[in-house]
Coordinates of N, CA, C and O in Angstrom, one line a residue:
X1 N 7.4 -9.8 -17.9 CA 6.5 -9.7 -16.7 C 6.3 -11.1 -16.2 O 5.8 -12.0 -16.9
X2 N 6.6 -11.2 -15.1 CA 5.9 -12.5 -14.3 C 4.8 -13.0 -13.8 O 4.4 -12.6 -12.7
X3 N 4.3 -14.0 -14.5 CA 3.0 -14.3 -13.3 C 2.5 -13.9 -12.2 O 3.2 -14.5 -11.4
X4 N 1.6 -13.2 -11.7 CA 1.2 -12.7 -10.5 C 1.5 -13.6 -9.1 O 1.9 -13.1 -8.0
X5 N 1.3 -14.9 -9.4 CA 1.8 -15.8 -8.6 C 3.1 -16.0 -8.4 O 3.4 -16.6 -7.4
X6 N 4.1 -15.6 -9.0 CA 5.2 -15.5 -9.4 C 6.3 -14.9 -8.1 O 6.3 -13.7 -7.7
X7 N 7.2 -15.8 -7.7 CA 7.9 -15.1 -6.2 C 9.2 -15.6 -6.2 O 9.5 -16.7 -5.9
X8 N 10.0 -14.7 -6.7 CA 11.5 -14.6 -6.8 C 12.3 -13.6 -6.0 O 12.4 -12.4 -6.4
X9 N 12.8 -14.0 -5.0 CA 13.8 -13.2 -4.1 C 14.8 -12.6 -4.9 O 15.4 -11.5 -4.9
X10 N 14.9 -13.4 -5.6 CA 16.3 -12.4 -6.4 C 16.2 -11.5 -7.9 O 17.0 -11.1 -8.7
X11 N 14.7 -11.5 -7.7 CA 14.3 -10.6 -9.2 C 14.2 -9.3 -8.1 O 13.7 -9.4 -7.0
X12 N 14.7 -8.1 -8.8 CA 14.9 -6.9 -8.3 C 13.3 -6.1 -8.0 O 13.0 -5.3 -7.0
X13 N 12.6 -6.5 -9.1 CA 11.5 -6.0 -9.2 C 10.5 -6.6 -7.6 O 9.9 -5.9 -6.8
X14 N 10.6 -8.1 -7.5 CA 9.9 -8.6 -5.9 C 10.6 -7.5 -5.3 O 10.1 -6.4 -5.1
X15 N 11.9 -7.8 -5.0 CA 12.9 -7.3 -3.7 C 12.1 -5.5 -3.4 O 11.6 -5.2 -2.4
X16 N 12.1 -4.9 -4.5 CA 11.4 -3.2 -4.5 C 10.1 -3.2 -4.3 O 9.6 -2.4 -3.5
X17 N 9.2 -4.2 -4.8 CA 7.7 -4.3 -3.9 C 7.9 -5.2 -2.8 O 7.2 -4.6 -1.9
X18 N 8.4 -6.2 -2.3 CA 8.3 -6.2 -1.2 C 9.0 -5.4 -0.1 O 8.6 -5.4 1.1
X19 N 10.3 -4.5 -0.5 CA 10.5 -3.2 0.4 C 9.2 -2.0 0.2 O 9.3 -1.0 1.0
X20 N 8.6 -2.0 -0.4 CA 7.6 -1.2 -0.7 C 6.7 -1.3 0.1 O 6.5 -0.3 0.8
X21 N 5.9 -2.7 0.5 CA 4.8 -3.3 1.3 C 5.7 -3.1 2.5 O 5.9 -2.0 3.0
X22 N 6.1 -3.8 2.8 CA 7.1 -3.7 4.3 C 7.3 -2.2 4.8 O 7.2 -1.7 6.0
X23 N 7.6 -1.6 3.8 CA 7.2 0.3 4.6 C 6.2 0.9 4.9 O 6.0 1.8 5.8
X24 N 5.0 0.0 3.6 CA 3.5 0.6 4.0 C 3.1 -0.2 5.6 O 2.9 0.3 6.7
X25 N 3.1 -1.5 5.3 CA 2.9 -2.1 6.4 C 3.4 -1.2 8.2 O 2.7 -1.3 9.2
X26 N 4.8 -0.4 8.0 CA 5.3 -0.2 9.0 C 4.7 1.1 9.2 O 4.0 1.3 10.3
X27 N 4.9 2.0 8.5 CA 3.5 3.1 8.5 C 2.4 3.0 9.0 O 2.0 3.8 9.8
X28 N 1.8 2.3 8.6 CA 0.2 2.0 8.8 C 0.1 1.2 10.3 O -1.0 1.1 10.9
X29 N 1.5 0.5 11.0 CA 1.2 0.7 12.2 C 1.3 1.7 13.2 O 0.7 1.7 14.3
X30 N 2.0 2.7 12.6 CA 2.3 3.8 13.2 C 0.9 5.5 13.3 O 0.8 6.5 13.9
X31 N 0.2 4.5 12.1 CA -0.8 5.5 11.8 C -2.2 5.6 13.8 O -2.5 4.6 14.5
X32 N -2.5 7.0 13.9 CA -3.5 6.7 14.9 C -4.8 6.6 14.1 O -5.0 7.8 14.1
X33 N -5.6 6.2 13.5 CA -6.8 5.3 13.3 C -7.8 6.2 13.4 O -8.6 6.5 12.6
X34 N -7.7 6.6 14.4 CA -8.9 7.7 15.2 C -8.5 9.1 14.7 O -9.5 9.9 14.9
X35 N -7.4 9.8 14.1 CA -7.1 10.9 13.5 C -7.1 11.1 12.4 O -6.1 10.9 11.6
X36 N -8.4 11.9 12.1 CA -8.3 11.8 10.0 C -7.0 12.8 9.8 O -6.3 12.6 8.8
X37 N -6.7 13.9 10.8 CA -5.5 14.1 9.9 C -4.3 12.9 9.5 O -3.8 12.8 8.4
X38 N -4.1 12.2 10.3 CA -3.2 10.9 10.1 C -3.6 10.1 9.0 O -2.9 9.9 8.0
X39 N -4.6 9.8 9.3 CA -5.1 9.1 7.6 C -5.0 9.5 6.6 O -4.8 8.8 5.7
X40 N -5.2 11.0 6.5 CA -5.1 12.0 5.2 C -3.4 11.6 5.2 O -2.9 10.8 4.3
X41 N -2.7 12.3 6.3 CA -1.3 11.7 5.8 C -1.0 10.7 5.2 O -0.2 10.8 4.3
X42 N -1.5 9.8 5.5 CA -0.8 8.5 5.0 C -1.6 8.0 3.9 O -1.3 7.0 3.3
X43 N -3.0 9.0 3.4 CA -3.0 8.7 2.2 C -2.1 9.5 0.8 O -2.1 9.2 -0.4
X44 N -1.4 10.5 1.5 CA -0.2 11.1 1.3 C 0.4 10.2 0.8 O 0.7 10.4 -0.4
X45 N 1.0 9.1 1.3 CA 1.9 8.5 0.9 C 1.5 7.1 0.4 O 2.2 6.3 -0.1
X46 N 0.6 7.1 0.7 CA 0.0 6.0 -0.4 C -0.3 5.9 -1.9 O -0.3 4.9 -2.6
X47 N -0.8 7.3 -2.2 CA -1.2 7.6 -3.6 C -0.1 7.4 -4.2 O -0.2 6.4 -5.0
X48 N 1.4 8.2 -4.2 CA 2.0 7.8 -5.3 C 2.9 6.6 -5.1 O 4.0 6.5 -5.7
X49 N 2.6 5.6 -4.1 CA 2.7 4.3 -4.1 C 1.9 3.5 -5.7 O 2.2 3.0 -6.7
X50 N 0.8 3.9 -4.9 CA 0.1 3.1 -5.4 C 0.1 3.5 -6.8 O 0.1 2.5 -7.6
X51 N 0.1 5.1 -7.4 CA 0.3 5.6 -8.6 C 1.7 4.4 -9.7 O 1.7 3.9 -10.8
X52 N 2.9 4.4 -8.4 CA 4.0 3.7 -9.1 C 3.6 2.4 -10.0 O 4.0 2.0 -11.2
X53 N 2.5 1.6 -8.8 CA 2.2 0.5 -8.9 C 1.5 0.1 -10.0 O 1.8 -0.9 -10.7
X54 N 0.6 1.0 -10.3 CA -0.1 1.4 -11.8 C 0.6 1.7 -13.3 O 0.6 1.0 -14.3
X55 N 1.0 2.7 -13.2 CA 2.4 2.4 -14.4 C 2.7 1.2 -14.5 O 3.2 1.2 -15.7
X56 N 2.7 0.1 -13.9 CA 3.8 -1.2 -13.9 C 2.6 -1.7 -14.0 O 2.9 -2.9 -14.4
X57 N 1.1 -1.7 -14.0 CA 0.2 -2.3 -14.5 C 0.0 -3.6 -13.2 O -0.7 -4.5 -13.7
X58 N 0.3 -3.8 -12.0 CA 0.4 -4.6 -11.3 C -0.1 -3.7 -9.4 O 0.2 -2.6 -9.1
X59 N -0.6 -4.5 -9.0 CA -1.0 -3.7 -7.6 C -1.1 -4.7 -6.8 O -1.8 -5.7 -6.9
X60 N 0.0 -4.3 -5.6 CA -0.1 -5.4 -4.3 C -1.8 -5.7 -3.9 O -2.7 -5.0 -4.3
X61 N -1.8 -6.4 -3.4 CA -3.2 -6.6 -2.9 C -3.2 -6.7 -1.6 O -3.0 -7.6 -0.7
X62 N -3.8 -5.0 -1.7 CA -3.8 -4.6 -0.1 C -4.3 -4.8 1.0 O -4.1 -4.2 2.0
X63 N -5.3 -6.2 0.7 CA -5.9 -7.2 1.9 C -4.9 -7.8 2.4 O -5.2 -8.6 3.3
X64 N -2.9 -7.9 1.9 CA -2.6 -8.4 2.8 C -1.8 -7.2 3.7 O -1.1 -7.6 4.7
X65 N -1.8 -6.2 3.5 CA -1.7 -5.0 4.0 C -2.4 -4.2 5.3 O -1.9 -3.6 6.3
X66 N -3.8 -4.5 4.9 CA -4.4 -3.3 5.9 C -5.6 -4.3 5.9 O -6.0 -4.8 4.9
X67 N -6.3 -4.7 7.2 CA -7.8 -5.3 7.3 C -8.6 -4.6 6.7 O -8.4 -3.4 6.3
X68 N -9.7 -5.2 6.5 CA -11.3 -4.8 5.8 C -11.3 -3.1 6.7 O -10.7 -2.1 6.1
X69 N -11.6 -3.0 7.4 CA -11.9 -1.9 7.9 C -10.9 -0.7 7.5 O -11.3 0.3 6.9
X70 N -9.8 -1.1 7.9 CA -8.7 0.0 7.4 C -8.9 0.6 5.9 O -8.8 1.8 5.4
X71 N -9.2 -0.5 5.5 CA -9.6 -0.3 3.7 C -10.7 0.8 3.7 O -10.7 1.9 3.1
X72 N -11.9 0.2 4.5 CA -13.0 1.2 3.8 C -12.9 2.5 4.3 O -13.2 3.5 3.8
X73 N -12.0 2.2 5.9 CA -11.8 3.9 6.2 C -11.0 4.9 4.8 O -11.1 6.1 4.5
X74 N -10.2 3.9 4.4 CA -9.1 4.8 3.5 C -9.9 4.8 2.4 O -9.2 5.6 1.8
X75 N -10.6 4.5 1.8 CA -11.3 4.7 0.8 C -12.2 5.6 1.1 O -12.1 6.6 0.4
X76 N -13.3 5.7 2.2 CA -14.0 6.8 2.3 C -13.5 8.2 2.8 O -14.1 9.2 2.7
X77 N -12.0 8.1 3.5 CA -11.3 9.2 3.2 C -10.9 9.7 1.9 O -11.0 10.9 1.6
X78 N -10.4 8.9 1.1 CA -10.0 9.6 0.0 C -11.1 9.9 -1.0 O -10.7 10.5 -2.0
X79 N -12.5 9.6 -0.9 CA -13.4 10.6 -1.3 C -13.8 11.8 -0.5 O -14.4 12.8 -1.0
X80 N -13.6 11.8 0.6 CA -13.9 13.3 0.8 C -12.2 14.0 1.3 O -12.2 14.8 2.2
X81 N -11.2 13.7 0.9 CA -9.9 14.5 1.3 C -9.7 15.3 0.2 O -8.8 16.2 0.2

């Protein structure tokens, strides 16, 4: 396992989380904000992201992902979805 700080283009494991983030990233522009069904979607597809990421004991840190706000919306969706 590598240091968290740790950034190697050519270790397979970066290359698959950062195609990973780069999908969420592209998603979550596409998300409408104002539509909890959309958010429920995409917490669809976040969960077993994020489930992968856990197994592996390591989790992007989704502040460089989604702003403060995006965050607490998806967090207070996924307690009442």
């Amino acid at each position: 396992m590598y240091p968290l700080n740790y950034h190697n283009d050519d270790n397979p494991e970066h290359v698959d989380n950062k195609e990973k983030i780069d999908t969420l990233k592209s998603i979550r522009e596409k998300i409408n904000w104002a539509i909890k069904e959309d958010r429920y979607h995409f917490l669809d597809i976040l969960y077993p992201v994020l489930m992968e990421y856990a197994r592996k004991g390591r989790f992007p840190d989704l502040r460089d992902i989604f702003p403060p706000e995006e965050i607490e919306c998806l967090l207070a969706d996924s307690i009442n979805y």
